């Protein structure tokens, strides 16, 4: 490796600084550095935003471990140097327009930019399961993003209800006398 020297011995790896000195990680039973990078790459390739929470959920690693590995990946120049941006620096070339046309004679024309590929039905059947996985992955990622947005909204609502409850409880404890309740939603 160029700036991080990973020494592989019997399934463990140690990550060191560019100068070969200071240890930036720990000796690991599994290569957590590559687990974190793969999670970032997969989330990014699927069109998602690789957040710390998603990386933790995808890898099953502790948040502190993920933070340490992100520091190493940044130092390696493998991900963006900007805080809170965990995008791989070496990404694929820009996507071109892609289309698939079912022809009347049963063949399929796959077009990507100026390239055209003709698939007979047997070839299309071989390709379909491979692409179906990508379609399911994109759909699942979209649902996860929708759920995260909804969860954030619900958490904000819960905090507001809790704040109002505490305020009403404080009024009840302080006043002793009945005061009209004003609840607004």
Short mmCIF file of C-alpha atoms in Angstrom, two decimals:
data_model
loop_
_atom_site.label_atom_id
_atom_site.label_comp_id
_atom_site.label_asym_id
_atom_site.label_seq_id
_atom_site.Cartn_x
_atom_site.Cartn_y
_atom_site.Cartn_z
CA UNK A 1 0.00 0.00 0.00
CA UNK A 2 1.25 3.44 -0.73
CA UNK A 3 0.87 5.52 2.44
CA UNK A 4 -0.62 3.01 4.83
CA UNK A 5 1.50 -0.01 5.27
CA UNK A 6 -0.70 -2.98 6.12
CA UNK A 7 1.28 -5.92 7.34
CA UNK A 8 -0.58 -9.16 6.72
CA UNK A 9 0.29 -12.05 9.01
CA UNK A 10 -2.08 -14.90 9.76
CA UNK A 11 -5.25 -12.88 9.05
CA UNK A 12 -4.34 -9.76 11.01
CA UNK A 13 -3.36 -6.33 9.75
CA UNK A 14 -1.72 -3.30 11.33
CA UNK A 15 -2.15 0.17 9.85
CA UNK A 16 0.65 2.68 10.18
CA UNK A 17 1.17 6.32 9.24
CA UNK A 18 2.76 7.45 5.99
CA UNK A 19 6.18 7.66 7.62
CA UNK A 20 5.82 4.08 8.87
CA UNK A 21 5.87 5.25 12.48
CA UNK A 22 2.77 6.04 14.50
CA UNK A 23 0.14 3.28 14.60
CA UNK A 24 -3.16 4.67 13.31
CA UNK A 25 -5.13 1.57 14.16
CA UNK A 26 -4.92 -1.65 16.02
CA UNK A 27 -3.94 -5.14 15.06
CA UNK A 28 -7.18 -6.65 13.83
CA UNK A 29 -8.56 -10.13 13.40
CA UNK A 30 -10.54 -8.86 10.39
CA UNK A 31 -9.46 -6.10 8.02
CA UNK A 32 -11.85 -3.43 9.34
CA UNK A 33 -10.20 -0.79 7.18
CA UNK A 34 -11.36 -2.57 4.04
CA UNK A 35 -14.78 -3.32 5.57
CA UNK A 36 -15.33 0.39 6.12
CA UNK A 37 -14.02 1.34 2.67
CA UNK A 38 -16.19 -1.31 0.98
CA UNK A 39 -19.26 -0.07 2.87
CA UNK A 40 -18.53 3.50 1.76
CA UNK A 41 -17.99 2.38 -1.82
CA UNK A 42 -21.13 0.24 -1.95
CA UNK A 43 -23.36 2.93 -0.46
CA UNK A 44 -21.89 5.52 -2.81
CA UNK A 45 -22.19 3.25 -5.87
CA UNK A 46 -25.84 2.62 -5.01
CA UNK A 47 -26.46 6.38 -5.09
CA UNK A 48 -26.72 6.82 -1.33
CA UNK A 49 -24.98 9.14 1.09
CA UNK A 50 -22.42 7.14 3.09
CA UNK A 51 -23.13 8.50 6.58
CA UNK A 52 -21.38 7.31 9.72
CA UNK A 53 -24.62 5.67 10.90
CA UNK A 54 -25.04 3.74 7.65
CA UNK A 55 -21.43 2.58 7.72
CA UNK A 56 -21.83 1.40 11.33
CA UNK A 57 -25.07 -0.41 10.46
CA UNK A 58 -23.60 -2.01 7.34
CA UNK A 59 -20.35 -3.20 8.94
CA UNK A 60 -21.54 -3.95 12.46
CA UNK A 61 -18.47 -2.16 13.80
CA UNK A 62 -18.46 0.21 16.78
CA UNK A 63 -18.78 3.92 15.89
CA UNK A 64 -15.33 4.64 17.35
CA UNK A 65 -13.78 1.92 15.16
CA UNK A 66 -15.51 3.37 12.09
CA UNK A 67 -14.23 6.86 13.03
CA UNK A 68 -10.67 5.54 13.37
CA UNK A 69 -10.82 3.76 10.01
CA UNK A 70 -12.25 6.87 8.33
CA UNK A 71 -9.24 8.84 9.62
CA UNK A 72 -6.92 6.25 8.09
CA UNK A 73 -8.82 6.24 4.78
CA UNK A 74 -8.62 10.04 4.65
CA UNK A 75 -4.89 9.92 5.35
CA UNK A 76 -4.55 7.34 2.57
CA UNK A 77 -6.32 9.63 0.12
CA UNK A 78 -8.93 6.93 -0.48
CA UNK A 79 -11.93 9.05 0.61
CA UNK A 80 -12.76 12.74 0.55
CA UNK A 81 -10.67 14.87 2.94
CA UNK A 82 -13.75 16.96 3.87
CA UNK A 83 -15.39 16.31 7.22
CA UNK A 84 -18.71 14.45 7.14
CA UNK A 85 -18.12 13.55 3.47
CA UNK A 86 -17.19 9.90 3.15
CA UNK A 87 -17.13 9.58 -0.63
CA UNK A 88 -14.42 7.51 -2.34
CA UNK A 89 -12.02 9.72 -4.30
CA UNK A 90 -11.45 7.20 -7.08
CA UNK A 91 -14.92 6.76 -8.49
CA UNK A 92 -16.18 5.39 -11.75
CA UNK A 93 -16.31 7.53 -14.86
CA UNK A 94 -19.49 9.51 -15.42
CA UNK A 95 -22.46 7.36 -16.34
CA UNK A 96 -23.70 7.42 -19.92
CA UNK A 97 -27.27 7.01 -21.10
CA UNK A 98 -28.27 3.33 -21.16
CA UNK A 99 -31.34 1.78 -22.77
CA UNK A 100 -32.71 -1.69 -23.43
CA UNK A 101 -35.11 -2.44 -26.28
CA UNK A 102 -36.97 -5.72 -26.79
CA UNK A 103 -37.06 -6.35 -30.52
CA UNK A 104 -39.97 -8.12 -32.28
CA UNK A 105 -37.74 -11.09 -33.18
CA UNK A 106 -37.01 -11.78 -29.47
CA UNK A 107 -33.54 -10.26 -29.22
CA UNK A 108 -32.65 -7.36 -26.96
CA UNK A 109 -30.65 -4.30 -27.96
CA UNK A 110 -28.65 -2.80 -25.11
CA UNK A 111 -27.35 0.68 -25.90
CA UNK A 112 -24.75 2.56 -23.86
CA UNK A 113 -23.65 5.81 -25.40
CA UNK A 114 -22.61 4.92 -28.96
CA UNK A 115 -22.17 1.21 -28.22
CA UNK A 116 -24.89 -1.30 -29.10
CA UNK A 117 -24.97 -4.88 -27.88
CA UNK A 118 -27.44 -7.49 -29.15
CA UNK A 119 -28.51 -10.21 -26.71
CA UNK A 120 -30.36 -13.36 -27.68
CA UNK A 121 -33.05 -14.45 -25.18
CA UNK A 122 -30.72 -16.91 -23.40
CA UNK A 123 -28.13 -14.16 -22.85
CA UNK A 124 -30.81 -11.76 -21.60
CA UNK A 125 -31.96 -14.41 -19.10
CA UNK A 126 -28.37 -14.77 -17.86
CA UNK A 127 -27.99 -11.01 -17.45
CA UNK A 128 -31.40 -10.42 -15.81
CA UNK A 129 -30.61 -11.84 -12.33
CA UNK A 130 -27.40 -9.82 -12.17
CA UNK A 131 -29.20 -6.57 -12.93
CA UNK A 132 -32.22 -7.48 -10.79
CA UNK A 133 -29.96 -7.40 -7.74
CA UNK A 134 -28.88 -3.86 -8.60
CA UNK A 135 -32.52 -2.81 -9.05
CA UNK A 136 -33.45 -4.26 -5.66
CA UNK A 137 -30.43 -2.60 -4.07
CA UNK A 138 -31.41 0.81 -5.46
CA UNK A 139 -35.02 0.35 -4.36
CA UNK A 140 -34.00 -0.71 -0.86
CA UNK A 141 -31.63 2.23 -0.52
CA UNK A 142 -34.40 4.63 -1.54
CA UNK A 143 -36.73 3.12 1.09
CA UNK A 144 -34.03 3.40 3.76
CA UNK A 145 -33.51 7.07 2.92
CA UNK A 146 -37.26 7.68 3.17
CA UNK A 147 -37.39 5.90 6.53
CA UNK A 148 -34.43 7.88 7.86
CA UNK A 149 -36.14 11.13 6.89
CA UNK A 150 -39.36 10.04 8.58
CA UNK A 151 -37.49 8.92 11.70
CA UNK A 152 -35.80 12.31 11.96
CA UNK A 153 -39.18 14.04 11.68
CA UNK A 154 -40.67 11.76 14.33
CA UNK A 155 -37.73 12.33 16.68
CA UNK A 156 -38.20 16.10 16.34
CA UNK A 157 -41.92 15.74 17.09
CA UNK A 158 -41.16 13.56 20.11
CA UNK A 159 -38.70 16.13 21.47
CA UNK A 160 -41.34 18.85 21.07
CA UNK A 161 -43.99 16.77 22.86
CA UNK A 162 -41.51 15.99 25.63
CA UNK A 163 -40.64 19.70 25.97
CA UNK A 164 -44.32 20.61 26.23
CA UNK A 165 -44.95 17.84 28.75
CA UNK A 166 -42.11 19.05 30.96
CA UNK A 167 -43.37 22.63 30.73
CA UNK A 168 -46.90 21.56 31.73
CA UNK A 169 -45.55 19.44 34.55
CA UNK A 170 -43.48 22.38 35.81
CA UNK A 171 -46.55 24.67 35.71
CA UNK A 172 -48.57 22.11 37.66
CA UNK A 173 -45.85 21.71 40.31
CA UNK A 174 -45.23 25.46 40.64
CA UNK A 175 -48.77 26.83 40.58
CA UNK A 176 -50.92 24.41 42.47
CA UNK A 177 -53.91 26.41 41.23
CA UNK A 178 -55.71 25.34 38.10
CA UNK A 179 -54.51 27.15 35.00
CA UNK A 180 -55.94 26.70 31.55
CA UNK A 181 -53.94 24.32 29.37
CA UNK A 182 -53.00 25.59 25.96
CA UNK A 183 -51.92 22.76 23.69
CA UNK A 184 -51.18 23.62 20.09
CA UNK A 185 -50.16 21.21 17.39
#
